Coordinates of C-alpha atoms in Angstrom, one line a residue:
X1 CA 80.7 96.3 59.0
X2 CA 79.0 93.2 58.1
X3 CA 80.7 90.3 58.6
X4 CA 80.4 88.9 54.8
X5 CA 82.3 92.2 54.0
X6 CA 85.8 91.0 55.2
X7 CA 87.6 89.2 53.5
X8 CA 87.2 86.1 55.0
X9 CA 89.4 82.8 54.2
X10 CA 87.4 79.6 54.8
X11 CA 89.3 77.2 56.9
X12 CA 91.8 78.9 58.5
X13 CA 91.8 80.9 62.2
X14 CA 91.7 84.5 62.9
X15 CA 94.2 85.7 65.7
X16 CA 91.7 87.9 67.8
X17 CA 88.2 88.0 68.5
X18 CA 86.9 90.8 71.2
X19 CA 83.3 90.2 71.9
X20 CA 81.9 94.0 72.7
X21 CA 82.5 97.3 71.4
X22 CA 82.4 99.4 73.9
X23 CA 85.2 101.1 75.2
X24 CA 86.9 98.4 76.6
X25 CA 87.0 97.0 73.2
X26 CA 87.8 99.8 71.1
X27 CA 90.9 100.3 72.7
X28 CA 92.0 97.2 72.5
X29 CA 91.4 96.9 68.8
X30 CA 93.3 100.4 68.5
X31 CA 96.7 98.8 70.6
X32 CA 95.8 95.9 68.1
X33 CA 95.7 97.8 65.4
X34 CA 99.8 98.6 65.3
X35 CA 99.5 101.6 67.8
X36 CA 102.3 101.7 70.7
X37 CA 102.7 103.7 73.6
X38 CA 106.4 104.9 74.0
X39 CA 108.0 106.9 76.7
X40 CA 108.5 110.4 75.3
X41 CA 112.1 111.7 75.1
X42 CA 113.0 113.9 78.5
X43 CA 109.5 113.1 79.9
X44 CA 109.2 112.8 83.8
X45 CA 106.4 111.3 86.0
X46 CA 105.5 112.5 89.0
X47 CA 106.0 109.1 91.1
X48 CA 110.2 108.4 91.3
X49 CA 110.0 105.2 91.9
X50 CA 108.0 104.8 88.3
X51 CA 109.7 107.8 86.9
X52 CA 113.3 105.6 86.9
X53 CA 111.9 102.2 85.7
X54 CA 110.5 104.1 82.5
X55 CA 114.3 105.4 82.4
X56 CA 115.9 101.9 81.9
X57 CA 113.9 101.0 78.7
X58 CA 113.1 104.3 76.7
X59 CA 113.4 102.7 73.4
X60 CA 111.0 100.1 74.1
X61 CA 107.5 100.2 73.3
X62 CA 105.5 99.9 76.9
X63 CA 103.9 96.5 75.1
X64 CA 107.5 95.1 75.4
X65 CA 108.3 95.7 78.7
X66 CA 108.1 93.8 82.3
X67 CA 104.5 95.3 83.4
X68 CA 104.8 93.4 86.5
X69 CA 108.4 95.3 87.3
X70 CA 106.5 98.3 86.4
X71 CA 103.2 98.0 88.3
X72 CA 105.6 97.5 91.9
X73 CA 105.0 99.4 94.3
X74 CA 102.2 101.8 92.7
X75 CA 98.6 102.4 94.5
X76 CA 95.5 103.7 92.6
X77 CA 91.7 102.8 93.0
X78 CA 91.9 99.8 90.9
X79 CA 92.7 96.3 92.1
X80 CA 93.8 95.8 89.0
X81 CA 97.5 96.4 88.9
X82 CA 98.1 97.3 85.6
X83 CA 95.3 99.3 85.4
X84 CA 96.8 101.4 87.9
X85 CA 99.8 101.4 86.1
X86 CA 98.4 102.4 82.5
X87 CA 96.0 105.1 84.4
X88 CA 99.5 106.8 86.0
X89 CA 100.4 106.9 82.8
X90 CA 97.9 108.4 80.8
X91 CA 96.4 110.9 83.9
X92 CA 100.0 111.2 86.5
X93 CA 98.2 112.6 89.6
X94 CA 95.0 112.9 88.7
X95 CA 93.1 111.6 91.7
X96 CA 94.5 115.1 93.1
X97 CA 93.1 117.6 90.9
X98 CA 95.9 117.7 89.0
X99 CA 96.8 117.9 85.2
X100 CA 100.4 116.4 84.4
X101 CA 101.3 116.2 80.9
X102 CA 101.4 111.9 80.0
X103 CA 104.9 111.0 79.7
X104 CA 103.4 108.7 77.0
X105 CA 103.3 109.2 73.1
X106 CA 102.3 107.4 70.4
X107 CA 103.5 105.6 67.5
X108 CA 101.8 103.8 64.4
X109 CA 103.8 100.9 63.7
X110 CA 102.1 98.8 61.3
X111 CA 104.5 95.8 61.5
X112 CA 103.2 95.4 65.1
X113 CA 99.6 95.2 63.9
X114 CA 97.4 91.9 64.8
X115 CA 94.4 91.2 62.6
X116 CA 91.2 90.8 65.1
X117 CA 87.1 91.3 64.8
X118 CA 85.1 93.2 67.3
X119 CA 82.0 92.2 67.8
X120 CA 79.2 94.4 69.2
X121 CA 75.2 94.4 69.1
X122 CA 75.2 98.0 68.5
X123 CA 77.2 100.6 66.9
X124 CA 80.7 101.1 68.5
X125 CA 80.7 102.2 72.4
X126 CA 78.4 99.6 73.4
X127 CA 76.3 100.6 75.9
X128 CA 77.2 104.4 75.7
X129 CA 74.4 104.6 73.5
X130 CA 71.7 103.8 75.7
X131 CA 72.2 106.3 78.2
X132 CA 72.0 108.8 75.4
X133 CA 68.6 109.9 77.0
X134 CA 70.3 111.1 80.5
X135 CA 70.1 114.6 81.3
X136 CA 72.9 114.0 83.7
X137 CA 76.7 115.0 83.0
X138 CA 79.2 112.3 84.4
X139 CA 83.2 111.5 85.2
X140 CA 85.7 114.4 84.1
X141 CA 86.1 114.7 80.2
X142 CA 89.6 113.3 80.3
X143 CA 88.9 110.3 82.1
X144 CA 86.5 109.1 79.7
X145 CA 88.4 109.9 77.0
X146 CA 90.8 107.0 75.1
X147 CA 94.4 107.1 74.0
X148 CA 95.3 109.8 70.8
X149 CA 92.0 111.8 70.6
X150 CA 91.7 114.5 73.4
X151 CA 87.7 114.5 74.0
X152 CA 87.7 118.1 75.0
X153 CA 89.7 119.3 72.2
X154 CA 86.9 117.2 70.2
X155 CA 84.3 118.4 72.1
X156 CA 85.2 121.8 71.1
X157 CA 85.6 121.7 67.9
X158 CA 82.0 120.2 68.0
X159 CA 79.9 122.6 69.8
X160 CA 80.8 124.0 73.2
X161 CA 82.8 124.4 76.1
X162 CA 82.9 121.8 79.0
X163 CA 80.4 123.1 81.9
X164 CA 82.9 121.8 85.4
X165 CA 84.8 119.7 82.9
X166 CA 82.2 117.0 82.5
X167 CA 80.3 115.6 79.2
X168 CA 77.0 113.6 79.1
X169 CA 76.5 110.5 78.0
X170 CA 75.2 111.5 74.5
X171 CA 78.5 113.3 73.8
X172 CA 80.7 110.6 75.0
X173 CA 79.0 107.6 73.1
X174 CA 79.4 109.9 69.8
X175 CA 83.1 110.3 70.7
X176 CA 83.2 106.9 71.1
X177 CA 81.7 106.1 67.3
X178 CA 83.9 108.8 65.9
X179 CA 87.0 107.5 67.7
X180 CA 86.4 104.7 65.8
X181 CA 86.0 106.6 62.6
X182 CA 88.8 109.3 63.0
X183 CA 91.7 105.6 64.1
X184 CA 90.6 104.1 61.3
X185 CA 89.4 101.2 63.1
X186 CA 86.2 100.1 61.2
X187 CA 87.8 97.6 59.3
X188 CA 87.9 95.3 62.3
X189 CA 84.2 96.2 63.9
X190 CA 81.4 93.6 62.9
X191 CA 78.2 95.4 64.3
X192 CA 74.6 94.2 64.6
X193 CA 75.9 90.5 66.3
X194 CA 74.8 89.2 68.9
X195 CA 77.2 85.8 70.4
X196 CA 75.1 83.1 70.8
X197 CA 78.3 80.4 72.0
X198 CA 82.2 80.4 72.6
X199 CA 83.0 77.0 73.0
X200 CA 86.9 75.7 73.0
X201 CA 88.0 73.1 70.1
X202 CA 90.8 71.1 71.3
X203 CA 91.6 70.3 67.6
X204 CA 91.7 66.8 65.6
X205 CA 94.2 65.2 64.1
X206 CA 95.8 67.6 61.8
X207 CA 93.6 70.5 63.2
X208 CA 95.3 73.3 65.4
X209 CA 93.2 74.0 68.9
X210 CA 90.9 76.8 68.5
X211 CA 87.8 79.0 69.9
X212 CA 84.9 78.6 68.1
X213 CA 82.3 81.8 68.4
X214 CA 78.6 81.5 66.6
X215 CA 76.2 83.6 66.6
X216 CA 73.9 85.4 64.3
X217 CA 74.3 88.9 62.8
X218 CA 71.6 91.2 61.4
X219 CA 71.7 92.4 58.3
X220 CA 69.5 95.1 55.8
X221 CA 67.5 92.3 53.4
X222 CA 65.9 93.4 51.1
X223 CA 63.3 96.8 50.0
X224 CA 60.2 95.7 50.3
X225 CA 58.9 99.0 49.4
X226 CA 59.6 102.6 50.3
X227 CA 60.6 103.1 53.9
X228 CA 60.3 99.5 54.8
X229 CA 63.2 96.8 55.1
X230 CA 63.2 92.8 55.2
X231 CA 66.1 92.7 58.0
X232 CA 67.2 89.0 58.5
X233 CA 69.9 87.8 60.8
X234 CA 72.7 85.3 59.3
X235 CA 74.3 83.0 61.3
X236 CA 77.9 83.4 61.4
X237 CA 80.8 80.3 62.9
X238 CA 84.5 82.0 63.6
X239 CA 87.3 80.2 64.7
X240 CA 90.0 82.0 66.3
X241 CA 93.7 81.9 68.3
X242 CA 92.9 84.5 71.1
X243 CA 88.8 85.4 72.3
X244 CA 88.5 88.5 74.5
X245 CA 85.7 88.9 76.9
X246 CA 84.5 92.4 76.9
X247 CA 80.7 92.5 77.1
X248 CA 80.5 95.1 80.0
X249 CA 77.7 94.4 82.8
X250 CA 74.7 96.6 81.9
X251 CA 72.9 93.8 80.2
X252 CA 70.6 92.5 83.1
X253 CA 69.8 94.7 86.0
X254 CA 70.1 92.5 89.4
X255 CA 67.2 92.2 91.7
X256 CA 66.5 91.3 94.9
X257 CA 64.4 88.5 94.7
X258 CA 62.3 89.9 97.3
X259 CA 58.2 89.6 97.2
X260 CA 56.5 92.1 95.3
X261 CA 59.6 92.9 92.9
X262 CA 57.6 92.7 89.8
X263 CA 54.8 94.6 90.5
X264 CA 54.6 97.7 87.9
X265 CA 55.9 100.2 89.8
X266 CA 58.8 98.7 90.9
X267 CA 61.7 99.7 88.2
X268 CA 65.0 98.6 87.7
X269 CA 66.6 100.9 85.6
X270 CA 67.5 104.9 85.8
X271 CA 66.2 105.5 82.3
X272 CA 62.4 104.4 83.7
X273 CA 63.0 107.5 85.8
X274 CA 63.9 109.4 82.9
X275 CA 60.6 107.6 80.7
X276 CA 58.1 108.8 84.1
X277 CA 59.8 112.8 84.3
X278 CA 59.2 112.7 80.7
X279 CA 55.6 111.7 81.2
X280 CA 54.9 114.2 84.1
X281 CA 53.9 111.7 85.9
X282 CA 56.5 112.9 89.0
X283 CA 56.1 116.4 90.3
X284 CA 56.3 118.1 94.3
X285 CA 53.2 117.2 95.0
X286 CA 53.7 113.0 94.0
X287 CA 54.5 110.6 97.1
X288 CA 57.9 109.6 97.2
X289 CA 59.8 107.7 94.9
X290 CA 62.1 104.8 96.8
X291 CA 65.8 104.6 95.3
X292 CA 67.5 101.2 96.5
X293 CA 71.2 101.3 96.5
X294 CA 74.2 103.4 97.0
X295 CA 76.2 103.3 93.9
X296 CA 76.6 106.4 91.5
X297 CA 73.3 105.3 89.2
X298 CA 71.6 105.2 92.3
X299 CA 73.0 108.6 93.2
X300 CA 72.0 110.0 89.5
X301 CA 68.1 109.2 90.5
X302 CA 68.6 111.0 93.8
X303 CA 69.4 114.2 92.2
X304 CA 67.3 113.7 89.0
X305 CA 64.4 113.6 91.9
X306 CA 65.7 115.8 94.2
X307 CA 66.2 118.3 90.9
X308 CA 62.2 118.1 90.3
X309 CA 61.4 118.9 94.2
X310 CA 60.2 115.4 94.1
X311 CA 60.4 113.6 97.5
X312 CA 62.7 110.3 97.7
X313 CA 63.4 107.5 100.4
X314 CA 67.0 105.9 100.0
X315 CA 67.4 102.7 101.2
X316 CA 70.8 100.9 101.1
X317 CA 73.1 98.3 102.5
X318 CA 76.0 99.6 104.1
X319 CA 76.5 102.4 106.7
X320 CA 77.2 106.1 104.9
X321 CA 80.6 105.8 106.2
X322 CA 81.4 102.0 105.3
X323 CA 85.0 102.4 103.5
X324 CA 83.5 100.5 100.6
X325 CA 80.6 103.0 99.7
X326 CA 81.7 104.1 96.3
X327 CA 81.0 107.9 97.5
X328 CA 83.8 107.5 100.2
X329 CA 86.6 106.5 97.6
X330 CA 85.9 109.9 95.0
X331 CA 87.8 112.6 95.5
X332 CA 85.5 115.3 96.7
X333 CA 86.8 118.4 94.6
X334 CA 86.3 116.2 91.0
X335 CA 82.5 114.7 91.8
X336 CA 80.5 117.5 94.0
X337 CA 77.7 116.0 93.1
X338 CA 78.1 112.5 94.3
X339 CA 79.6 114.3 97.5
X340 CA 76.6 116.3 97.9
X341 CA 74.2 113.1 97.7
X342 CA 76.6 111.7 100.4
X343 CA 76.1 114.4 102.4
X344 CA 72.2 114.1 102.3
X345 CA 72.6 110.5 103.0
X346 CA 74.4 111.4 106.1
X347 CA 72.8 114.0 107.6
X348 CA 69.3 113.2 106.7
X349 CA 68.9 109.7 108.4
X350 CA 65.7 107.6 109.0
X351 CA 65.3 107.6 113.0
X352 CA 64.7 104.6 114.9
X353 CA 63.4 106.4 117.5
X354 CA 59.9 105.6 118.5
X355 CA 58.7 109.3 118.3
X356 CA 59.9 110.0 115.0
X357 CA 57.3 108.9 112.1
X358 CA 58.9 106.1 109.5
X359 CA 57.3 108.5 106.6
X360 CA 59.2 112.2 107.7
X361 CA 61.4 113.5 105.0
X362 CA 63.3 116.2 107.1
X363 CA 61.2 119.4 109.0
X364 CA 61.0 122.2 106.4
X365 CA 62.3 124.8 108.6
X366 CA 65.8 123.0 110.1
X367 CA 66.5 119.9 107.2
X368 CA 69.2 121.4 105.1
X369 CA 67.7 118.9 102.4
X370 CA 64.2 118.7 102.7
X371 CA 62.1 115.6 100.8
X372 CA 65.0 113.7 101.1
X373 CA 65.5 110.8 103.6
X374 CA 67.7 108.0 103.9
X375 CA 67.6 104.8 105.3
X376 CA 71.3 103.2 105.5
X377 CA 71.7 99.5 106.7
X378 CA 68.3 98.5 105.8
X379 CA 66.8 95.9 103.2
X380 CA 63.7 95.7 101.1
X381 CA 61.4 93.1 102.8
X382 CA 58.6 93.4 100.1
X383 CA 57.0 95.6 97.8
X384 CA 53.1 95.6 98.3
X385 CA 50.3 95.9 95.5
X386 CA 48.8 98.7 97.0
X387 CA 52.4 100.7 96.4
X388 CA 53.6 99.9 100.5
X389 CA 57.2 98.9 100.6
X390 CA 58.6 97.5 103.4
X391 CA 62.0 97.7 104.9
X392 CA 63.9 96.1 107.5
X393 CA 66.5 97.4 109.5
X394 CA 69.6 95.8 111.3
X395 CA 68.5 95.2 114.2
X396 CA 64.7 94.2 112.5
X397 CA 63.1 97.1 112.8
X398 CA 60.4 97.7 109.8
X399 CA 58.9 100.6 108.3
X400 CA 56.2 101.0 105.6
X401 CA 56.9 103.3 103.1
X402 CA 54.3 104.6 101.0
X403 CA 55.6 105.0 97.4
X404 CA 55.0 106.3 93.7
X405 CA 57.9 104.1 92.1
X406 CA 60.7 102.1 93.4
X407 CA 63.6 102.0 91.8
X408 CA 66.0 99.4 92.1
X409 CA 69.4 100.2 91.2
X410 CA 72.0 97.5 92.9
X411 CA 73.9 96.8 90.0
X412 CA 73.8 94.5 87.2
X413 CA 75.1 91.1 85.7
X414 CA 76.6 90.9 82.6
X415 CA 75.1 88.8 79.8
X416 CA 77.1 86.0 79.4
X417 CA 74.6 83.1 77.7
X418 CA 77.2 82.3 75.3
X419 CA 79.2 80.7 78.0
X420 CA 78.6 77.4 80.0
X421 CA 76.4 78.3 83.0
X422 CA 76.6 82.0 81.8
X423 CA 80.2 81.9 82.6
X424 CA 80.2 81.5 86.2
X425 CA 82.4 78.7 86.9
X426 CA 85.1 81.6 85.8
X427 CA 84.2 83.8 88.4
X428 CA 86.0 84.6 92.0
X429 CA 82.8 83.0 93.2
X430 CA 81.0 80.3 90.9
X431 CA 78.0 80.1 93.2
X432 CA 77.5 83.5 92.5
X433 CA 76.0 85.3 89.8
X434 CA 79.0 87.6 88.2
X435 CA 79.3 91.2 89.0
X436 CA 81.8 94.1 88.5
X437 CA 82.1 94.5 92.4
X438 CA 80.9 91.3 94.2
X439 CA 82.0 88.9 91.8
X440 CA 84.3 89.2 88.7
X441 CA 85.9 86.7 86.6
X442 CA 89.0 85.5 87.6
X443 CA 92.2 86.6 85.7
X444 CA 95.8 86.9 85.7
X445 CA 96.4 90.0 87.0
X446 CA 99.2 90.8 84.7
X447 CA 98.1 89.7 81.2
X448 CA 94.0 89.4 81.9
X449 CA 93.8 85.7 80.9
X450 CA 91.2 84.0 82.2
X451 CA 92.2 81.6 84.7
X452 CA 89.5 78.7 84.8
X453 CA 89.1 78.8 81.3
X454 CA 88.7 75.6 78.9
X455 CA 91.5 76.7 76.7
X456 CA 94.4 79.1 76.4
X457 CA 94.3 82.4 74.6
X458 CA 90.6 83.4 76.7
X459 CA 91.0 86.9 78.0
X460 CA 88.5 89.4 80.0
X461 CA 88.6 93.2 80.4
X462 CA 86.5 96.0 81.5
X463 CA 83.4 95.9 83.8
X464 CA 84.0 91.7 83.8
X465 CA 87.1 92.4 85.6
X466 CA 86.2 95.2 88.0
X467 CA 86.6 98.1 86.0
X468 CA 83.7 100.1 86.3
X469 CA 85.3 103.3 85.1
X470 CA 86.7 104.3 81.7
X471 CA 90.0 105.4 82.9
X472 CA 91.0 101.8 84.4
X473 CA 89.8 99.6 81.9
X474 CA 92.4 100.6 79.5
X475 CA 94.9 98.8 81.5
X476 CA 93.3 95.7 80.5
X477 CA 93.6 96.4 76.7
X478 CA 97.3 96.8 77.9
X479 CA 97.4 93.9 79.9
X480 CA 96.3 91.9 76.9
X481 CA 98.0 93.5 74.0
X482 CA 101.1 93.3 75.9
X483 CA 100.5 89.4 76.7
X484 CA 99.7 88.9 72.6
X485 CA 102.3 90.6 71.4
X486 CA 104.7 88.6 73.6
X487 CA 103.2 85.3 71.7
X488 CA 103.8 87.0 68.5
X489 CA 107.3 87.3 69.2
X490 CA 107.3 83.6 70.1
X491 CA 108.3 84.3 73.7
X492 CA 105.3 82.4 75.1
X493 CA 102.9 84.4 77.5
X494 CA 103.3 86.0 81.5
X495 CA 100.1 83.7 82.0
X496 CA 100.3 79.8 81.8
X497 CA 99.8 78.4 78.4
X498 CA 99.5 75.2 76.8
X499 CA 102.1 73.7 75.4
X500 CA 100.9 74.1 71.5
X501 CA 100.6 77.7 72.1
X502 CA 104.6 78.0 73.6
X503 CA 105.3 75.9 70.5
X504 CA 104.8 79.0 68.6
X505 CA 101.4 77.7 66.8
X506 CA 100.2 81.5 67.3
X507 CA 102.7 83.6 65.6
X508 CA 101.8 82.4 61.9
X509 CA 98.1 83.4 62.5
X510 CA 98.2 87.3 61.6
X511 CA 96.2 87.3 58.3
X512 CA 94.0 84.9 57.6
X513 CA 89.9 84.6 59.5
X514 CA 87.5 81.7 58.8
X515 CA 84.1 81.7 59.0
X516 CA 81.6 79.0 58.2

């Protein structure tokens, strides 16, 4: 996997370079890597309006088809259309409990393949691998799963059966790195690199426009002596057609920027949860813990407290029943835990009322969840040395909390240093740091291309988009592997391009990669 390992041609340009290897990336580099979904013959999807448009065109491959005709008129929980498209695919109906056979199967056509590098700081599944450590089980096992290798039927023939159809993160970062294994994919997967700069070459005389991405990679030096490497990190310089964003957003947790925030026991991460329950150093008898937030890893620290009789305070934002809380938009059946953290959130509610103590967590005898106590549409004013936090409400009503740890789970930017201004000027919202849910980059919703980029040929996917969950980001690896394969056929792209790239400059660029 090192990047002196493949076969490199100085001087010329490589057609695709995805930066990340987590799942957003691996399945792009697998519809990249001359795989094509067809419609099966005498399949039928549940949805008739859908169910007919896949009728008119059953001997085309779905990467040669109108997405946008396809994605009319369909609803899913994306915003992404052809996310929503590609999930209705892959799961018909699933946001109902059900389990429809795909209508989808899959070919290996080689012809259609499209030399590209994937770049990743880690071993393939990207940040998969450092929840590893969770004790927690997460989505159903079919959602996290990726096209051509059923994760249960894997999962199986591993070890066990599925407890409430779910897997941990440990199993599904493994599946991950076997996926890539088992697809033969490893050709195309540089590990150990970190990006240090993308920057677009509009090309000299002579010289076709490119991307330009450095960085360094690190590599096993040489044995010093037994047990111990010299590891050294060698810069690389790749020049390429096509760049695809897919870093994911778990690099930097976001904070509040409130006083106090760096004191020690203020945490902003669920695996220093994990690091203190490991340490014993949270038990029944400890004072609360305060989780700030109300998305799903917020939720996970709830019950990963709530599991150890630990008491907790949750503050958050919105109202419990704000259309936007994430716990609002999951089916209740497929996630009874997150339903039953809503539930405590609702019926367990800090009182404003003058005769009710700030600190209660619920009266033992009546509280169906006792230690548990929530405080919705309030905001952390400060965290005090002496372990106090403060919170305000609304209407500015504050309450001291005394505390054991806070944890501050809001979210989290992704790591984007490589880029001008770490990328924000491609963002809904360039005064605004990028985030999956406030403030993604702005794209094409058909073809992912980014649409304040420097260049053509600059695509995002996954959490950069939106996509929080496994089973929608594959519709961006549609998206774009639909939208390249339309420029290998020299019929330009559904985005705007420049005019070198609708001269047909791309289509010659399938099997030659330069690095310098």
């Amino acid at each position: 996997m090192a990047l002196c390992d493949k076969d490199i041609v100085p001087g010329e340009v490589l057609p695709v370079v995805v930066i990340g290897n987590g799942p957003s990336g691996i399945c792009l580099s697998y519809l990249l890597s001359g795989y094509a979904p067809y419609l099966q013959r005498d399949a039928w999807h549940p949805n008739p309006l859908l169910n007919s448009k896949l009728g008119e065109n059953t001997n085309k491959s779905l990467l040669e088809q109108d997405l946008e005709y396809l994605c009319e008129g369909l609803e899913g929980r994306s915003t992404n259309p052809v996310a929503v498209l590609f999930d209705s695919l892959l799961l018909p109906d699933s946001d109902f409990g059900l389990d429809h056979a795909s209508p989808l199967s899959w070919r290996y056509e080689p012809e259609r393949a499209t030399p590209h590098l994937v770049l990743g700081r880690g071993p393939p599944g990207g940040a998969w691998h450092a929840m590893e450590g969770s004790m927690l089980t997460l989505s159903l096992a079919n959602w996290m799963e990726l096209p051509g290798l059923k994760l249960k039927e894997w999962l199986r023939e591993k070890r066990r059966n599925l407890r409430n159809d779910r897997a941990t993160p440990a199993e599904i970062a493994s599946y991950y790195q076997h996926y890539v294994t088992q697809m033969s994919l490893g050709q195309s997967f540089a590990c150990g690199t970190t990006v240090t700069a993308l920057t677009w070459q509009p090309g000299r005389e002579g010289e076709e426009p490119c991307w330009r991405v450095t960085g360094q990679q690190r590599s096993e030096g040489e044995e010093l002596e037994v047990g111990h490497t010299l590891r050294q990190d060698v810069p690389f310089s790749i020049s390429a057609q096509n760049v695809v964003l897919a870093t994911g957003t778990h690099d930097i947790p976001a904070r509040l920027e409130v006083e106090g925030e760096t004191l020690p026991y203020v945490c902003h991460s669920f695996w220093e949860l994990e690091a203190a329950i490991s340490r014993g150093e949270l038990s029944q008898s400890s004072d609360p813990i305060l989780v700030v937030g109300a998305g799903l890893t917020a939720a996970d620290a709830v019950l990963a407290a709530h599991h150890l009789n630990t008491p907790v305070y949750h503050a958050f934002r919105r109202s419990v029943t704000d259309p936007g809380l994430i716990f609002n938009q999951l089916p209740k059946l497929l996630y009874p835990e997150y339903h039953k953290v809503h539930q405590m959130m609702s019926q367990q509610q800090h009182s404003s009322s003058p005769q009710a103590p700030t600190t209660a967590l619920g009266p033992s005898g009546s509280a169906p969840y006792t230690g548990y106590l929530s405080f919705p549409r309030h905001r952390v004013v400060a965290f005090r040395p002496d372990r106090k936090c403060v919170l305000e409400s609304d209407s500015g009503q504050r309450s001291v909390l005394q505390v054991s740890m806070a944890l501050v789970l809001i979210g989290s930017h992704p790591n984007l240093s490589f880029l001008p201004e770490g990328g924000r000027s491609l963002s809904l919202d360039p005064d605004q740091p990028i985030s999956c849910r406030r403030n993604p980059l702005e794209v094409d919703p058909f073809t992912h291309q980014v649409v304040g980029a420097e260049g053509p040929g600059l695509y995002a996917m996954g959490p950069l988009v939106g996509e929080n969950f496994v089973r929608f980001l594959k519709g961006g690896a549609l998206a774009i592997a639909s939208d390249l394969s339309r420029k290998q056929r020299g019929e330009g792209s559904g985005a705007e391009l420049s005019e070198s790239c609708r001269d047909g400059h791309v289509e010659d660029r399938q099997t030659e990669t330069c690095v310098s």
